[in-house]
Short mmCIF file of C-alpha atoms and ligand atoms in Angstrom, two decimals:
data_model
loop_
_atom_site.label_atom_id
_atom_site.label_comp_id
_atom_site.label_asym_id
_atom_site.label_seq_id
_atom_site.Cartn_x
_atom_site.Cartn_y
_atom_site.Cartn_z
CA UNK A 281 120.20 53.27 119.19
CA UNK A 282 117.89 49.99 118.49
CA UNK A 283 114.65 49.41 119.84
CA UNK A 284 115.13 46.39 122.55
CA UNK A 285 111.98 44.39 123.90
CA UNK A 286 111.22 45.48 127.85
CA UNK A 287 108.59 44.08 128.83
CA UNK A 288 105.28 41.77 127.47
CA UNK A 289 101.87 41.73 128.92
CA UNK A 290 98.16 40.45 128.10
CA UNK A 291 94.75 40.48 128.67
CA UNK A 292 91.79 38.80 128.34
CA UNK A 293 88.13 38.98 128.96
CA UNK A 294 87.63 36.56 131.79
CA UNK A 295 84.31 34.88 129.71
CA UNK A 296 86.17 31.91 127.57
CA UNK A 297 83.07 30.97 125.40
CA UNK A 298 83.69 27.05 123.86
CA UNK A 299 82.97 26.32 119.67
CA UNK A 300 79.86 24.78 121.05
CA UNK A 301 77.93 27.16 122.66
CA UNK A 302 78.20 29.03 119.80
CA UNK A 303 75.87 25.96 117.75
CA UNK A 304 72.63 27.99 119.53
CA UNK A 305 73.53 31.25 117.95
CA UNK A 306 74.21 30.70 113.99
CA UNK A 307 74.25 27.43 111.97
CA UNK A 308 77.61 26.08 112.88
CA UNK A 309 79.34 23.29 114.66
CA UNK A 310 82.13 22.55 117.02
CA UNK A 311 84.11 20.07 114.34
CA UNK A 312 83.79 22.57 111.11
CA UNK A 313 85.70 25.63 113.36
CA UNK A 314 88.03 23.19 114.60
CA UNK A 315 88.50 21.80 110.98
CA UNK A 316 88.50 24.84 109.45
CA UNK A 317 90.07 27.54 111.68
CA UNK A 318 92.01 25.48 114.77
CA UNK A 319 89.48 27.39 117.31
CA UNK A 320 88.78 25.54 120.12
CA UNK A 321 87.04 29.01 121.95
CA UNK A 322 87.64 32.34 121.88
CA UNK A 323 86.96 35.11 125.22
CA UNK A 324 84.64 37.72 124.71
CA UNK A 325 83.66 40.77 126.64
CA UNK A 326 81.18 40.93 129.29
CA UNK A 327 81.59 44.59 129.40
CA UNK A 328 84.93 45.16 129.52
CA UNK A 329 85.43 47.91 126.60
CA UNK A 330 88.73 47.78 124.32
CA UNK A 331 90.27 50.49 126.12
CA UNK A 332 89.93 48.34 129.31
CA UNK A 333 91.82 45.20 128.32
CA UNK A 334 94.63 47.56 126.67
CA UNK A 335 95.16 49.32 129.58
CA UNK A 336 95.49 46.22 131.78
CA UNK A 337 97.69 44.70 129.17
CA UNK A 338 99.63 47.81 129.63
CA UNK A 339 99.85 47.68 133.21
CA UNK A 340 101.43 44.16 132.79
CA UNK A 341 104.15 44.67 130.27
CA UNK A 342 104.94 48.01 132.21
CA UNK A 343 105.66 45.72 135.41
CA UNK A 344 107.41 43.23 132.89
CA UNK A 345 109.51 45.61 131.77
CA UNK A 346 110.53 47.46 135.00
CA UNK A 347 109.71 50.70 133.42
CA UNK A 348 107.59 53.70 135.30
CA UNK A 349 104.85 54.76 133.70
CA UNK A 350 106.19 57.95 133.82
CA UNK A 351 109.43 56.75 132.10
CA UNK A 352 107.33 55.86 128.51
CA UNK A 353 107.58 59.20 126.08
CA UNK A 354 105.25 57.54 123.73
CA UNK A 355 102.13 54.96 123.65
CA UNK A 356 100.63 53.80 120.15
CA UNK A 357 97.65 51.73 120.20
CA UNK A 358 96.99 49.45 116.77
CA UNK A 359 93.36 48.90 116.86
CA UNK A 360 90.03 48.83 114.38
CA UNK A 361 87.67 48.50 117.64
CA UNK A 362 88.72 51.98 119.21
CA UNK A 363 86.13 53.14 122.04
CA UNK A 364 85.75 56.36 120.18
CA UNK A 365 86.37 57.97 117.16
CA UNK A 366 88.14 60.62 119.50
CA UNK A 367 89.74 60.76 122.11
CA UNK A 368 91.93 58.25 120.46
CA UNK A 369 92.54 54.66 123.21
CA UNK A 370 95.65 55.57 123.65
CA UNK A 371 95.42 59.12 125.63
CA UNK A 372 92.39 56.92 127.64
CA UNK A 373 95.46 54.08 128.43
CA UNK A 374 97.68 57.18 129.56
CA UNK A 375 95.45 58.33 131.98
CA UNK A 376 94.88 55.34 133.52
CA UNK A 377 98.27 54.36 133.71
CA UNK A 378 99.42 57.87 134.52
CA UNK A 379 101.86 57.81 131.86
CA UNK A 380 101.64 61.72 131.79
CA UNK A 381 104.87 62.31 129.93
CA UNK A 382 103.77 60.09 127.21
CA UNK A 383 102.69 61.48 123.74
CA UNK A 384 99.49 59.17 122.72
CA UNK A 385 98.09 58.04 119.20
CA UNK A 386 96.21 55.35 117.98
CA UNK A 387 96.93 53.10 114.47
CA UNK A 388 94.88 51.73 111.88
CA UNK A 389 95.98 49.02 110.07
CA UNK A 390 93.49 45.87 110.83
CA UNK A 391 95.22 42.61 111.63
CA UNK A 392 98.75 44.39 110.35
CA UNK A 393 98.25 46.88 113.09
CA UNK A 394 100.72 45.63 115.72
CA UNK A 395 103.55 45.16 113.66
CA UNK A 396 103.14 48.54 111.61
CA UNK A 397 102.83 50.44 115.59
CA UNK A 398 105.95 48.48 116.52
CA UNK A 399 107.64 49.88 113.05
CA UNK A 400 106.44 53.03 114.27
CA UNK A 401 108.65 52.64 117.43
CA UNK A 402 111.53 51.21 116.09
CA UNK A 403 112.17 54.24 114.03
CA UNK A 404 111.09 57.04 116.38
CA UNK A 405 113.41 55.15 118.85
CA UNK A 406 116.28 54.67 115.77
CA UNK A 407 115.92 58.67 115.82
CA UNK A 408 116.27 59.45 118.99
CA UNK A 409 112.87 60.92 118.95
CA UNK A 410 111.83 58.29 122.08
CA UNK A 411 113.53 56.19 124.60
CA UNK A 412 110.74 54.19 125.57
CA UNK A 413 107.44 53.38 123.74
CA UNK A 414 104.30 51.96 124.87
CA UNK A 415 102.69 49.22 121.83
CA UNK A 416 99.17 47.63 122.41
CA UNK A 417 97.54 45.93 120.55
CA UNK A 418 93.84 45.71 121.70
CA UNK A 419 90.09 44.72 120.07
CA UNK A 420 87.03 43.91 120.98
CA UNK A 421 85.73 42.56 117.96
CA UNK A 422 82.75 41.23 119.66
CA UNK A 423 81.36 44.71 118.78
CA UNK A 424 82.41 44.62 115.48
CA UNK A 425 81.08 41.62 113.99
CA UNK A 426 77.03 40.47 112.89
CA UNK A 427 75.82 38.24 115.10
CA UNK A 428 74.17 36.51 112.65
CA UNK A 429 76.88 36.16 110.01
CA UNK A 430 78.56 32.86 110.85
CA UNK A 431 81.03 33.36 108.32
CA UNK A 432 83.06 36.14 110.92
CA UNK A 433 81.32 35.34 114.41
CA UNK A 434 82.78 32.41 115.02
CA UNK A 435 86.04 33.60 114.59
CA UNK A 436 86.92 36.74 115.80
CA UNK A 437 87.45 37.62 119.54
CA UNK A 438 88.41 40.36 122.28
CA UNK A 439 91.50 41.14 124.26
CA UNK A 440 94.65 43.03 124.10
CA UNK A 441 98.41 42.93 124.26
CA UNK A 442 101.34 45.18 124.62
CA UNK A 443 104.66 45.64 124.39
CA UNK A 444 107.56 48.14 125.94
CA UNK A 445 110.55 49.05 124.06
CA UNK A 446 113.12 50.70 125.08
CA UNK A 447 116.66 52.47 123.44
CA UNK A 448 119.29 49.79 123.93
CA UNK A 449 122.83 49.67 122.33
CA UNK A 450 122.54 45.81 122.18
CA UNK A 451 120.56 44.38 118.98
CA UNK A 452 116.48 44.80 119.38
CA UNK A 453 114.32 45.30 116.43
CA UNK A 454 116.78 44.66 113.64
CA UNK A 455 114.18 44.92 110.35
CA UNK A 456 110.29 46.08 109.77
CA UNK A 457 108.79 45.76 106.30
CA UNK A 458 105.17 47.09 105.59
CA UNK A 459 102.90 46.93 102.79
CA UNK A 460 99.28 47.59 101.61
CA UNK A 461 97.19 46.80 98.80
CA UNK A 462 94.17 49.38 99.03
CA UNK A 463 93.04 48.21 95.69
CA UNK A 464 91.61 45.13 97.91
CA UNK A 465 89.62 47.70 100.00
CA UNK A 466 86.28 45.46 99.91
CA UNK A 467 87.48 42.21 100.60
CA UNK A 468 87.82 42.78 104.52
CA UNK A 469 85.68 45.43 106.11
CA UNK A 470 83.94 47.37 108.74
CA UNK A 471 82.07 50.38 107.25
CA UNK A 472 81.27 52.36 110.20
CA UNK A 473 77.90 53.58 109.56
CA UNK A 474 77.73 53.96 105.91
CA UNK A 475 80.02 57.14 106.65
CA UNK A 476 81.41 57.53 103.21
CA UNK A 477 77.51 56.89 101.79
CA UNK A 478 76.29 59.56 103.99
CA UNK A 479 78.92 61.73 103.27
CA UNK A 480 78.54 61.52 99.23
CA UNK A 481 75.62 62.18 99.04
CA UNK A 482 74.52 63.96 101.71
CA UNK A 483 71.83 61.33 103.27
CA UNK A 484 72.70 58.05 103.50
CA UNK A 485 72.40 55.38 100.46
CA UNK A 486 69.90 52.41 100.11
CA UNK A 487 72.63 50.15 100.14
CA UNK A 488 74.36 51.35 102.92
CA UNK A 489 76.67 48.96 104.27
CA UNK A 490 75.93 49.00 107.65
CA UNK A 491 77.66 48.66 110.52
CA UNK A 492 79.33 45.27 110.86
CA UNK A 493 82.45 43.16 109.57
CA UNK A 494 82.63 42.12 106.04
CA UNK A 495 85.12 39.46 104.73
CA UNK A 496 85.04 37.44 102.02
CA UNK A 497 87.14 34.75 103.87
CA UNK A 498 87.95 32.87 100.92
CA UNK A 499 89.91 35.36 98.95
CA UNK A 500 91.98 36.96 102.70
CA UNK A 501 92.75 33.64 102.68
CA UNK A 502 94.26 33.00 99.79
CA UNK A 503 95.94 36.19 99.82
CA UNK A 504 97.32 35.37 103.73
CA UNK A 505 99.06 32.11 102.67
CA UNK A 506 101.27 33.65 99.70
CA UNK A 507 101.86 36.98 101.83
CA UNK A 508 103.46 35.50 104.99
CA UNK A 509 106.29 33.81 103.19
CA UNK A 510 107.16 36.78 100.75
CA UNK A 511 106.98 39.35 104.25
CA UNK A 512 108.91 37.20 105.54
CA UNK A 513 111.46 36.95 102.90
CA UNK A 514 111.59 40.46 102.21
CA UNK A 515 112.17 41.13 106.01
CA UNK A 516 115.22 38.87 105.70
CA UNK A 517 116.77 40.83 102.92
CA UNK A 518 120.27 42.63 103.93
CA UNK A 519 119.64 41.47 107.74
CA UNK A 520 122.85 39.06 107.62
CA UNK A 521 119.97 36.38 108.96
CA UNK A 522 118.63 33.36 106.77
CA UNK A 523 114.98 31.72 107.57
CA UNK A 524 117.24 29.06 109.66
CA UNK A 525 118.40 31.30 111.76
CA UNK A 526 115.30 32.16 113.22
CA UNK A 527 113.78 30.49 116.56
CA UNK A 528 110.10 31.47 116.24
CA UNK A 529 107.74 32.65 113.96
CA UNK A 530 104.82 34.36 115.69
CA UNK A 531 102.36 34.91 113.36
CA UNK A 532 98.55 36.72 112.97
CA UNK A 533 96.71 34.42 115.06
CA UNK A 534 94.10 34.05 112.17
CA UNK A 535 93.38 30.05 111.22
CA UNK A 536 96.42 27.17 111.55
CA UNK A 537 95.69 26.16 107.91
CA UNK A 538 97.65 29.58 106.68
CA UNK A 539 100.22 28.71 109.02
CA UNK A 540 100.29 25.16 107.85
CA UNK A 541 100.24 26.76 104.10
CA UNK A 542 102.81 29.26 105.30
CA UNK A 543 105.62 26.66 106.35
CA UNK A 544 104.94 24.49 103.80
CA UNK A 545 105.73 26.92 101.07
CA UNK A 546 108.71 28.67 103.12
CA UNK A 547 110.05 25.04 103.95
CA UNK A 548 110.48 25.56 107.36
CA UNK A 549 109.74 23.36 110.47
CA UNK A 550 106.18 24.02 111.34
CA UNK A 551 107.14 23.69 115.00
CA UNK A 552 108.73 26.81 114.86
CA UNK A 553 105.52 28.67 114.05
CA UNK A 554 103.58 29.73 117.44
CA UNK A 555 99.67 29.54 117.69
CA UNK A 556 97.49 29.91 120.24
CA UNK A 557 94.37 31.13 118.37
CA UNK A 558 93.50 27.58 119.59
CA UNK A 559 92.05 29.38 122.75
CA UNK A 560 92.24 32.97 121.91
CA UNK A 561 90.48 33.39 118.32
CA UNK A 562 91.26 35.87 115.91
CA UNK A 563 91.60 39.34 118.00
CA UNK A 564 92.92 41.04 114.72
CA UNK A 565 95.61 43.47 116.55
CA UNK A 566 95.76 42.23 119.58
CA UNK A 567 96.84 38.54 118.24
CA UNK A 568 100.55 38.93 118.28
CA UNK A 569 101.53 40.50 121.44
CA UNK A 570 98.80 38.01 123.11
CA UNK A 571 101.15 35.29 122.00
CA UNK A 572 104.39 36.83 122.99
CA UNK A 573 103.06 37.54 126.65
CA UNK A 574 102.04 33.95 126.60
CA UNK A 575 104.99 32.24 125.07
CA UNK A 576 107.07 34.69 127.55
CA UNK A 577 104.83 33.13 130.41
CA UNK A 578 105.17 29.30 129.55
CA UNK A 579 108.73 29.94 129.61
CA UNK A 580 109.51 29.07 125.54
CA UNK A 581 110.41 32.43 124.67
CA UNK A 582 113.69 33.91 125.91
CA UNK A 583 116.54 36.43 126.04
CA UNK A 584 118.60 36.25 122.65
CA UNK A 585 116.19 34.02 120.51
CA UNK A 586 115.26 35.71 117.11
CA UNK A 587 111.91 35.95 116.16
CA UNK A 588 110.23 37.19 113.01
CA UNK A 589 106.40 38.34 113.59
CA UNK A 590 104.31 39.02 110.50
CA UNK A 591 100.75 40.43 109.97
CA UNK A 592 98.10 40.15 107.56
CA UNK A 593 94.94 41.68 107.34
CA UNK A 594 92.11 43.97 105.98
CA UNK A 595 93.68 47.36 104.23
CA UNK A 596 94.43 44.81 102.86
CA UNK A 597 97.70 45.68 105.00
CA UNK A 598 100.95 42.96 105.80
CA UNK A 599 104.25 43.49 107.65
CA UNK A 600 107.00 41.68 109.46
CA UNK A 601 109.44 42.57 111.84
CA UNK A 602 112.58 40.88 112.97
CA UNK A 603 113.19 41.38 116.35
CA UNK A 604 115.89 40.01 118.76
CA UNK A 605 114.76 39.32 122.21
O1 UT7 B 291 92.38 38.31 110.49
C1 UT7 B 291 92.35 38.89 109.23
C2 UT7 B 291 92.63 37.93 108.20
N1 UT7 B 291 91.57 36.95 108.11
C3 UT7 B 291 91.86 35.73 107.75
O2 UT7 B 291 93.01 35.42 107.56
C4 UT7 B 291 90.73 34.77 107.47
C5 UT7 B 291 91.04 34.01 106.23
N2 UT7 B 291 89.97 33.07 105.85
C6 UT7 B 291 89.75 31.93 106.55
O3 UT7 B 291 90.38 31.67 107.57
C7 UT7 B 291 88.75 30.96 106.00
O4 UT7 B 291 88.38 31.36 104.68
C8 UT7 B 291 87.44 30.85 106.85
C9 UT7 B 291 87.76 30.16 108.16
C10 UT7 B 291 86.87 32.21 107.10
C11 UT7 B 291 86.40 30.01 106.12
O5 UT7 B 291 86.96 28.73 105.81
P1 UT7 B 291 86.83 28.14 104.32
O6 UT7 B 291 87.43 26.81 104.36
O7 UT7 B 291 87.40 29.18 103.38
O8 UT7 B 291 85.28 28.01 104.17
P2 UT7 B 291 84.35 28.52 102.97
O9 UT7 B 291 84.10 29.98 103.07
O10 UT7 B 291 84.92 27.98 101.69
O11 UT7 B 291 83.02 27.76 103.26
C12 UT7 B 291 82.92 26.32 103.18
C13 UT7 B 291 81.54 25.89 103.58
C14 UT7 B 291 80.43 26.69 102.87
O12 UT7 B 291 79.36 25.80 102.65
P3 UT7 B 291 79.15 25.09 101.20
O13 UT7 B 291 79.01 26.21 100.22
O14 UT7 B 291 80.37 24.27 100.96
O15 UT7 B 291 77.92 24.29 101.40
C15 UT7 B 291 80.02 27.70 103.90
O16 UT7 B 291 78.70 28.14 103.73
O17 UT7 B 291 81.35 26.12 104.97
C16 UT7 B 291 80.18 26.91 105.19
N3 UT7 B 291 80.39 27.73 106.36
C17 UT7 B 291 80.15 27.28 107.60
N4 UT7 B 291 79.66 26.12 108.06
C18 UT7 B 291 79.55 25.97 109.40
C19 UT7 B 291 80.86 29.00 106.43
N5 UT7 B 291 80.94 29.38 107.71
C20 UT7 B 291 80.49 28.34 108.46
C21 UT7 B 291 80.35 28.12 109.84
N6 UT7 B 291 79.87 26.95 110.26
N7 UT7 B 291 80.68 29.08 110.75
#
């Protein structure tokens, strides 16, 4: 059986905070994160925690899809701003859904996170392990990053998206590729409080690395550009579909100059590459099934197109998946 696209669904915080009211909290400006990134603002949480927006997301692609909750047999959540260490977001999503048949787990792998969860359910559906599977998608990185570190504050955002899938004789997910490069472990990260420190040697360290985001933007990006275009390659391979074939490219929403980078190098029409991290930031997991629940919603996504999604992001971690809709 393949793994066919039910149902789409987002959420956002309702705050929508604009480049320039963020001028008053580090040294930045409106033009250099429009220059730089493509931001234009970003929403942030008033409150609302991540498990909140995923289960709203949830509630939305459920409807979308016109699944039960009780119908879903499995519900992955890709996130790196989980509630808790444990219970994991996912078993809090089931409950509030009252998707009690559902088994529940929740994914780390940064801004790769939603396509390796949606690999995940593509081959527990491929099995016959599942029918249906629950994949969100949801951060609230507004937690996660220093408040005073302009490099990541201005970028990253909160909300959460999700997908159903469901076992389908007609073509669904057709390809997922993964990768990871753990060599580049320091180049994007969130050292949850100096764990590994305290943990070697028994107190924790001088240099502990606190609490908060790390990235040194220059190199991720760098390493984005050239890893889009070979994901998406590789993702090709053996599929019987060429790069001309496709209808959309949804990728990370992470900055429109790797996109711009991206097409250039892969020689495809840029218009064919969706971004909306234009209003939504950079919410790391979350980003891709935000944009499919929107381009569903404006109407310029629909049944039959094929559409390759890729990720890229701390690990470092990448992945693609060709799905058709
Ligand atoms: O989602 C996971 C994957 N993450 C990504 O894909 C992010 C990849 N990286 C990027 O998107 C870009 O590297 C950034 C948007 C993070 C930064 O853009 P950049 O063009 O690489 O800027 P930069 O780090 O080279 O900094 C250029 C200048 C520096 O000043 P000097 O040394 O030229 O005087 C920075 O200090 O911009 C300065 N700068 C800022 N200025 C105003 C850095 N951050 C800011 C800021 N506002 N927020």
């Amino acid at each position: 059986m393949n793994a066919k696209v039910l149902g789409l669904g987002r959420a956002l915080p309702n705050r929508a905070v604009e480049n320039i009211e963020l001028e008053g909290v580090v040294e930045t400006s409106d033009a250099w994160i429009r220059e730089r990134t493509g931001i234009e603002r970003r929403h942030l949480s008033t409150g609302e925690t991540t498990t909140d927006l995923a289960t709203e997301a949830a509630r939305r692609a459920l409807e979308d899809s016109g699944l039960a909750p009780e119908d879903l047999d499995l519900i992955i959540v890709a996130t790196m701003t989980p509630d808790y260490f444990m219970p994991a977001t996912a078993c809090l999503v089931q409950k509030n859904i009252g998707a009690h048949r559902a088994a529940c787990f929740d994914l780390s792998a940064a801004c790769s996170g939603f396509v390796y969860g949606l690999s995940v359910a593509h081959h527990f559906i491929r099995s016959g392990g599942s029918q249906n599977v629950l994949v969100i998608g949801a951060e609230t990185l507004s937690r996660s990053v220093d408040w005073t570190d302009r490099t990541t504050c201005v970028i990253f955002a909160d909300g959460a998206g999700a997908m159903v899938l469901g076992a389908s004789t007609d073509e669904g997910v057709i390809r997922c590729t993964l990768g990871a490069r753990g060599d580049d472990q320091n180049i994007l990260s969130t050292k949850a409080p100096g764990l590994q420190n305290f943990l070697l040697a028994g107190k924790p360290l001088e240099d502990d690395p606190g609490p908060y985001m790390k990235m040194d933007g220059q190199t991720v990006f760098r390493f984005s550009t050239k890893i889009v275009g070979e994901s998406i390659r590789e993702t090709l391979k053996g599929t019987g579909y060429s790069l001309g074939d496709l209808d959309w490219v949804v990728p990370h929403q992470a900055n429109t100059r790797i996109v711009d980078y991206a097409a250039s190098r892969l020689k495809l029409d840029r218009s064919k590459f969706f971004m909306n991290v234009q209003t939504t930031g950079n919410t790391s997991a979350a980003s891709i099934p935000i944009a499919l629940a929107e381009m569903k919603e404006k109407d310029v996504l629909h049944s039959g197109d094929l559409v390759m999604l890729t990720g890229f992001g701390g690990g470092l971690t990448w992945g693609s998946a060709l799905i058709r809709f």
